[in-house]
CSV table of C-alpha atoms in Angstrom, one decimal:
chain,number,residue,atom,x,y,z
A,16,MET,CA,-29.6,35.2,37.0
A,17,LYS,CA,-26.0,34.8,38.0
A,18,ILE,CA,-26.6,31.2,38.8
A,19,SER,CA,-28.4,30.7,35.4
A,20,ALA,CA,-25.5,32.2,33.4
A,21,ALA,CA,-22.9,30.2,35.4
A,22,ALA,CA,-24.9,27.0,34.9
A,23,THR,CA,-25.1,27.6,31.1
A,24,LEU,CA,-21.4,28.3,31.0
A,25,SER,CA,-20.7,25.1,32.9
A,26,ILE,CA,-22.8,23.1,30.5
A,27,ALA,CA,-20.9,24.6,27.6
A,28,VAL,CA,-17.6,23.6,29.2
A,29,VAL,CA,-18.8,20.1,29.8
A,30,LEU,CA,-20.0,19.8,26.2
A,31,GLY,CA,-16.6,21.1,25.0
A,32,VAL,CA,-14.7,18.6,27.1
A,33,THR,CA,-17.1,15.8,25.9
A,34,LEU,CA,-16.6,16.8,22.3
A,35,GLY,CA,-12.8,16.7,22.7
A,36,LEU,CA,-12.7,13.4,24.5
A,37,ALA,CA,-15.2,11.8,22.0
A,38,THR,CA,-13.0,13.0,19.1
A,39,VAL,CA,-9.9,11.5,20.6
A,40,GLN,CA,-11.7,8.2,21.4
A,41,ALA,CA,-13.2,8.0,18.0
A,42,ASN,CA,-9.8,8.6,16.3
A,43,ARG,CA,-8.3,5.8,18.4
A,44,ALA,CA,-11.2,3.4,17.7
A,45,ALA,CA,-10.9,4.3,14.0
A,46,ASP,CA,-7.2,3.6,13.9
A,47,ALA,CA,-7.6,0.3,15.7
A,48,SER,CA,-10.3,-0.7,13.3
A,49,ILE,CA,-8.3,0.3,10.3
A,50,ARG,CA,-5.3,-1.7,11.5
A,51,ARG,CA,-7.4,-4.9,12.0
A,52,GLU,CA,-8.9,-4.5,8.5
A,53,LEU,CA,-5.5,-3.8,6.9
A,54,ALA,CA,-4.1,-7.0,8.4
A,55,ASP,CA,-6.9,-9.0,6.9
A,56,VAL,CA,-6.5,-7.3,3.6
A,57,ARG,CA,-2.8,-7.8,3.6
A,58,ARG,CA,-3.3,-11.6,4.0
A,59,GLY,CA,-5.8,-11.5,1.1
A,60,VAL,CA,-3.4,-9.6,-1.1
A,61,HIS,CA,-0.6,-12.1,-0.6
A,62,ALA,CA,-3.0,-15.0,-1.2
A,63,LEU,CA,-4.1,-13.3,-4.5
A,64,LEU,CA,-0.4,-12.9,-5.6
A,65,ALA,CA,0.4,-16.5,-4.6
A,66,GLY,CA,-2.7,-17.7,-6.6
A,67,ARG,CA,-1.6,-15.9,-9.7
A,68,ALA,CA,1.9,-17.3,-9.4
A,69,ALA,CA,0.5,-20.8,-8.9
A,70,THR,CA,-1.7,-20.5,-12.0
A,71,LEU,CA,1.2,-19.2,-14.1
A,72,ALA,CA,3.4,-22.1,-12.8
A,73,GLY,CA,0.8,-24.6,-13.6
A,74,MET,CA,0.5,-23.3,-17.2
A,75,GLY,CA,4.2,-23.3,-17.5
A,76,ARG,CA,4.5,-26.9,-16.4
A,77,VAL,CA,2.0,-28.0,-18.9
A,78,THR,CA,3.8,-26.0,-21.7
A,79,ALA,CA,7.2,-27.4,-20.7
A,80,GLN,CA,5.9,-31.0,-21.1
A,81,VAL,CA,5.4,-30.6,-24.8
A,82,PRO,CA,8.4,-32.4,-26.4
A,83,GLU,CA,8.3,-30.3,-29.6
A,84,LEU,CA,8.6,-27.1,-27.5
A,85,ARG,CA,11.6,-28.4,-25.7
A,86,GLU,CA,13.2,-29.4,-29.0
A,87,ARG,CA,12.7,-25.9,-30.5
A,88,LEU,CA,13.9,-24.1,-27.4
A,89,LEU,CA,16.9,-26.1,-26.4
A,90,LYS,CA,18.2,-27.9,-29.5
A,91,ASN,CA,18.1,-25.2,-32.1
A,92,ASP,CA,21.2,-23.3,-33.0
A,93,ASP,CA,19.3,-20.5,-34.7
A,94,HIS,CA,18.9,-17.9,-32.0
A,95,ALA,CA,16.2,-16.0,-33.9
A,96,ALA,CA,14.1,-19.1,-34.2
A,97,VAL,CA,14.6,-19.9,-30.5
A,98,LEU,CA,13.6,-16.3,-29.6
A,99,ASP,CA,10.5,-16.6,-31.8
A,100,GLN,CA,9.5,-19.8,-30.1
A,101,ALA,CA,10.0,-18.1,-26.6
A,102,GLN,CA,7.8,-15.2,-27.8
A,103,ARG,CA,5.0,-17.6,-28.7
A,104,CYS,CA,5.4,-19.3,-25.3
A,105,ARG,CA,5.1,-15.9,-23.6
A,106,GLU,CA,1.9,-15.2,-25.6
A,107,LEU,CA,0.5,-18.6,-24.7
A,108,LEU,CA,1.1,-18.1,-21.0
A,109,GLY,CA,0.0,-14.4,-21.0
A,110,ALA,CA,3.3,-13.5,-19.3
A,111,ALA,CA,5.1,-10.2,-19.2
A,112,TRP,CA,8.2,-11.9,-20.4
A,113,VAL,CA,9.7,-15.4,-20.7
A,114,LEU,CA,13.3,-16.6,-20.5
A,115,VAL,CA,14.9,-20.0,-21.2
A,116,THR,CA,18.1,-21.5,-19.9
A,117,ASN,CA,19.9,-24.7,-20.8
A,118,GLU,CA,20.8,-27.5,-18.3
A,119,HIS,CA,23.7,-25.4,-16.9
A,120,GLY,CA,21.6,-22.3,-16.2
A,121,ILE,CA,23.0,-20.4,-19.2
A,122,LEU,CA,20.5,-18.0,-20.9
A,123,VAL,CA,19.3,-19.2,-24.3
A,124,ALA,CA,16.6,-16.6,-25.0
A,125,ARG,CA,14.8,-13.8,-23.2
A,126,THR,CA,11.8,-12.0,-24.7
A,127,ASP,CA,12.2,-8.7,-22.9
A,128,TYR,CA,15.9,-8.4,-23.7
A,129,PRO,CA,16.2,-10.3,-27.0
A,130,GLU,CA,19.8,-9.4,-27.6
A,131,GLU,CA,21.0,-11.1,-24.4
A,132,VAL,CA,22.4,-14.6,-24.6
A,133,ASP,CA,24.9,-16.8,-22.7
A,134,VAL,CA,24.4,-15.1,-19.4
A,135,ASP,CA,24.9,-17.4,-16.4
A,136,LEU,CA,21.7,-17.4,-14.3
A,137,SER,CA,22.4,-20.6,-12.4
A,138,ARG,CA,23.3,-18.9,-9.2
A,139,GLY,CA,19.8,-17.4,-8.8
A,140,ALA,CA,17.5,-19.4,-6.5
A,141,LEU,CA,14.7,-19.3,-9.0
A,142,VAL,CA,16.6,-20.9,-11.8
A,143,ALA,CA,18.5,-23.2,-9.5
A,144,GLY,CA,15.3,-24.6,-8.2
A,145,ALA,CA,14.0,-25.4,-11.6
A,146,LEU,CA,17.3,-27.0,-12.7
A,147,SER,CA,17.0,-29.3,-9.7
A,148,GLY,CA,13.6,-30.4,-10.9
A,149,GLU,CA,11.4,-28.3,-8.6
A,150,SER,CA,9.1,-25.4,-9.5
A,151,SER,CA,9.8,-22.2,-7.6
A,152,SER,CA,8.5,-18.6,-7.5
A,153,GLY,CA,9.5,-15.2,-6.2
A,154,ALA,CA,10.0,-11.5,-7.0
A,155,TRP,CA,12.3,-10.6,-9.9
A,156,LEU,CA,13.7,-7.1,-10.0
A,157,ASP,CA,14.6,-5.4,-13.3
A,158,ASP,CA,17.3,-2.9,-12.2
A,159,ARG,CA,17.6,-1.3,-15.7
A,160,LEU,CA,13.9,-0.4,-16.0
A,161,HIS,CA,13.2,-0.2,-12.2
A,162,GLY,CA,10.5,-2.8,-12.7
A,163,LEU,CA,9.2,-5.4,-10.3
A,164,PHE,CA,7.8,-8.8,-11.4
A,165,MET,CA,6.6,-12.0,-9.8
A,166,ALA,CA,8.3,-14.8,-11.6
A,167,VAL,CA,7.9,-18.6,-11.7
A,168,ALA,CA,10.4,-21.1,-12.9
A,169,VAL,CA,9.6,-24.7,-14.0
A,170,PRO,CA,11.8,-27.5,-15.2
A,171,LEU,CA,12.2,-27.7,-19.0
A,172,GLY,CA,13.8,-31.1,-19.4
A,173,ALA,CA,17.4,-30.2,-19.8
A,174,GLY,CA,16.9,-26.6,-18.8
A,175,ALA,CA,14.5,-24.1,-17.1
A,176,LEU,CA,11.6,-22.0,-18.3
A,177,VAL,CA,11.0,-18.7,-16.4
A,178,ALA,CA,7.8,-16.7,-16.9
A,179,SER,CA,6.6,-13.6,-15.1
A,180,TYR,CA,3.8,-11.1,-14.5
A,181,ALA,CA,4.3,-7.4,-13.8
A,182,MET,CA,3.7,-5.7,-10.5
A,183,ASP,CA,2.2,-2.5,-12.0
A,184,ASP,CA,-0.8,-0.2,-12.1
A,185,SER,CA,-2.9,-2.9,-13.7
A,186,LEU,CA,-2.2,-5.4,-10.9
A,187,ALA,CA,-2.8,-2.6,-8.3
A,188,ARG,CA,-6.3,-1.9,-9.8
A,189,GLU,CA,-7.1,-5.6,-9.8
A,190,ILE,CA,-6.2,-5.9,-6.1
A,191,GLU,CA,-8.3,-2.8,-5.4
A,192,ARG,CA,-11.3,-4.3,-7.1
A,193,ALA,CA,-10.9,-7.5,-5.0
A,194,THR,CA,-10.3,-5.8,-1.7
A,195,THR,CA,-11.9,-2.3,-2.0
A,196,THR,CA,-8.6,-1.0,-0.6
A,197,ASP,CA,-6.1,1.4,-2.2
A,198,VAL,CA,-2.9,-0.3,-3.1
A,199,VAL,CA,0.7,0.8,-3.7
A,200,LEU,CA,3.4,-1.6,-5.1
A,201,PHE,CA,7.0,-0.6,-4.8
A,202,ALA,CA,10.5,-1.8,-5.6
A,203,LEU,CA,13.6,-1.4,-3.5
A,204,ASP,CA,16.8,-0.4,-5.2
A,205,THR,CA,20.3,-1.5,-4.2
A,206,LEU,CA,20.3,1.1,-1.3
A,207,ASP,CA,16.8,-0.2,-0.2
A,208,ARG,CA,15.1,3.0,-1.3
A,209,PRO,CA,11.5,2.6,-2.4
A,210,SER,CA,10.1,3.6,-5.8
A,211,VAL,CA,6.5,3.2,-6.8
A,212,VAL,CA,5.9,0.7,-9.6
A,213,GLY,CA,2.1,0.4,-9.3
A,214,SER,CA,-0.6,2.4,-7.5
A,215,THR,CA,-4.2,3.2,-7.3
A,216,LEU,CA,-3.3,6.5,-5.6
A,217,PRO,CA,-1.6,9.5,-7.3
A,218,ARG,CA,2.1,8.8,-7.5
A,219,GLU,CA,3.0,12.4,-6.8
A,220,ALA,CA,1.3,12.0,-3.4
A,221,VAL,CA,2.4,8.6,-2.3
A,222,GLY,CA,6.0,8.8,-3.7
A,223,PRO,CA,7.2,11.5,-1.3
A,224,ALA,CA,5.4,9.7,1.6
A,225,LEU,CA,7.3,6.5,0.8
A,226,ALA,CA,10.5,8.4,0.5
A,227,ALA,CA,9.9,10.0,3.9
A,228,ASP,CA,9.3,6.5,5.4
A,229,THR,CA,12.5,5.0,3.8
A,230,ALA,CA,14.0,4.1,7.2
A,231,ALA,CA,10.8,2.3,8.2
A,232,LEU,CA,10.5,0.4,4.9
A,233,ARG,CA,14.1,-0.7,5.2
A,234,ARG,CA,13.0,-2.9,8.1
A,235,LEU,CA,11.2,-5.0,5.6
A,236,VAL,CA,14.6,-6.2,4.2
A,237,GLY,CA,15.5,-8.1,7.3
A,238,ASP,CA,12.3,-8.3,9.3
A,239,SER,CA,9.2,-10.4,8.5
A,240,SER,CA,6.8,-8.2,10.4
A,241,ASP,CA,4.7,-5.6,8.7
A,242,VAL,CA,5.5,-1.9,8.8
A,243,GLU,CA,2.9,0.9,9.3
A,244,VAL,CA,3.2,4.0,7.0
A,245,SER,CA,1.1,7.0,6.5
A,246,ALA,CA,0.3,9.4,3.6
A,247,VAL,CA,-1.8,12.5,2.9
A,248,VAL,CA,-3.7,12.4,-0.3
A,249,GLY,CA,-5.9,15.5,-0.9
A,250,ASP,CA,-7.9,16.0,2.3
A,251,GLU,CA,-7.5,12.4,3.5
A,252,HIS,CA,-5.1,11.0,6.0
A,253,LEU,CA,-4.3,7.4,4.9
A,254,ILE,CA,-3.0,4.7,7.2
A,255,GLY,CA,-1.1,2.0,5.4
A,256,LEU,CA,0.4,-1.5,6.2
A,257,ALA,CA,3.5,-2.5,4.2
A,258,SER,CA,4.7,-6.0,3.8
A,259,PRO,CA,7.6,-7.4,1.7
A,260,ILE,CA,7.6,-9.2,-1.6
A,261,ARG,CA,10.6,-11.5,-1.6
A,262,SER,CA,12.6,-13.3,-4.1
A,263,ALA,CA,12.9,-17.1,-4.3
A,264,GLY,CA,16.1,-16.7,-2.2
A,265,GLY,CA,14.3,-14.8,0.5
A,266,ASP,CA,15.5,-11.3,-0.3
A,267,ALA,CA,13.1,-8.4,-0.1
A,268,PHE,CA,13.0,-6.9,-3.7
A,269,GLY,CA,10.0,-4.7,-3.0
A,270,GLY,CA,6.6,-4.7,-1.2
A,271,VAL,CA,2.9,-4.0,-1.2
A,272,ILE,CA,1.1,-1.3,0.9
A,273,VAL,CA,-2.6,-1.4,1.5
A,274,PHE,CA,-4.2,1.9,2.6
A,275,ARG,CA,-7.4,2.9,4.3
A,276,SER,CA,-8.7,6.4,4.9
A,277,ARG,CA,-9.2,7.6,8.5
A,278,GLU,CA,-11.8,10.1,7.3
A,279,ARG,CA,-13.9,7.4,5.7
A,280,GLU,CA,-13.6,5.3,8.8
A,281,LEU,CA,-14.8,8.2,10.9
A,282,ALA,CA,-17.7,9.0,8.6
A,283,ALA,CA,-20.2,7.3,11.0
A,284,PHE,CA,-18.9,9.4,13.8
A,285,ALA,CA,-19.0,12.7,11.9
A,286,TRP,CA,-22.7,13.3,12.5
A,287,LEU,CA,-22.2,13.0,16.3
A,288,ARG,CA,-19.3,15.3,16.2
A,289,ARG,CA,-21.3,17.9,14.3
A,290,THR,CA,-24.2,17.6,16.7
A,291,LEU,CA,-21.9,18.1,19.7
A,292,ALA,CA,-20.2,21.0,18.0
A,293,VAL,CA,-23.5,22.7,17.4
A,294,ALA,CA,-24.6,22.1,21.0
A,295,PHE,CA,-21.3,23.5,22.2
A,296,ALA,CA,-21.7,26.7,20.1
A,297,LEU,CA,-25.3,27.2,21.3
A,298,ALA,CA,-24.4,26.7,24.9
A,299,VAL,CA,-21.5,29.2,24.7
A,300,GLY,CA,-23.8,31.7,22.9
A,301,LEU,CA,-26.5,31.3,25.5
A,302,ALA,CA,-24.0,31.8,28.3
A,303,VAL,CA,-22.7,35.1,26.7
A,304,VAL,CA,-26.3,36.4,26.1
A,305,SER,CA,-27.3,35.5,29.7
A,306,GLY,CA,-24.2,37.4,31.0
A,307,LEU,CA,-24.9,40.5,29.0
A,308,LEU,CA,-28.6,40.6,29.9
A,309,PHE,CA,-28.6,39.7,33.6
A,310,PHE,CA,-25.2,40.4,35.0
A,311,PRO,CA,-25.6,43.3,37.5
A,312,ARG,CA,-23.9,46.5,36.4
A,313,GLU,CA,-22.0,48.9,38.8
A,314,PRO,CA,-23.8,52.2,39.6
A,315,LEU,CA,-22.5,55.2,37.7
A,316,HIS,CA,-21.9,57.3,40.9
A,317,ASN,CA,-22.4,57.2,44.6
A,318,PRO,CA,-25.6,58.7,46.1
A,319,VAL,CA,-25.2,62.2,47.5
A,320,ARG,CA,-25.7,62.5,51.3
A,321,GLY,CA,-28.1,65.2,52.7
A,322,ALA,CA,-26.3,68.3,54.2
A,323,GLY,CA,-26.7,68.9,58.0
A,324,GLY,CA,-27.3,72.5,59.6
A,325,ARG,CA,-27.5,74.1,62.9
A,326,GLY,CA,-30.9,75.2,64.3
């Protein structure tokens, strides 16, 4: 009986160790699988963003080739009329905003800030490229509204036409539908601190996670490699891969993070872990019952010896 109880206890120990090792190995395998998937998704996301920018640039080039449009935008002294034409151009392109400069890169009209005019934008790589006759694209950061945009610039005869689309919740949901992956879009301020501008996850959960990983995200500014981040949303531990979104001049104005859940990745392993846990509990219980039933007890008192006498 002693041997039986000891054997049962030994089986329980083996099952416990097996459960622990299997859990560790499963977590490692899940993390490795998530990282491979995130790398593939990250490439797909940037291809999607580049495709949208290319489409907007193509439409912008077609629009800029209309002589009447160039006349109305660049050779009209009525600012209200120029602004109205720029607004129509924005609607035609389906852009978040549109701005127009003359041949010197001086702002003529801007739909999102209609009161602005005569601002020198020639030093920016985006406008400078269009003034030299080449289309260009890149991130555009709105410091006043803390917004992030992907902008394209095309030559407009004697000037430049810049159009953009917003990096916001709508774009994040579009990426999620295309990749089945949670997405967070963020902008970097002048101190390289991240702020969420678009997300498929609750901002109150991912915002503090990004703030905690500020030091890691700062590496995106000068490094082209991706950065791994993590967040806890509800009961899920999310692993994310962050990559920069750069301006036409190469500066990191923000980034995109794609997230996968470790718990979802481990779902296939969950049944095995539950089975091992049940087996472990049964083995421990059997060992305890066996010890209580069959372990020999000590006698309550010593036997009394018979008394000797003289004959």
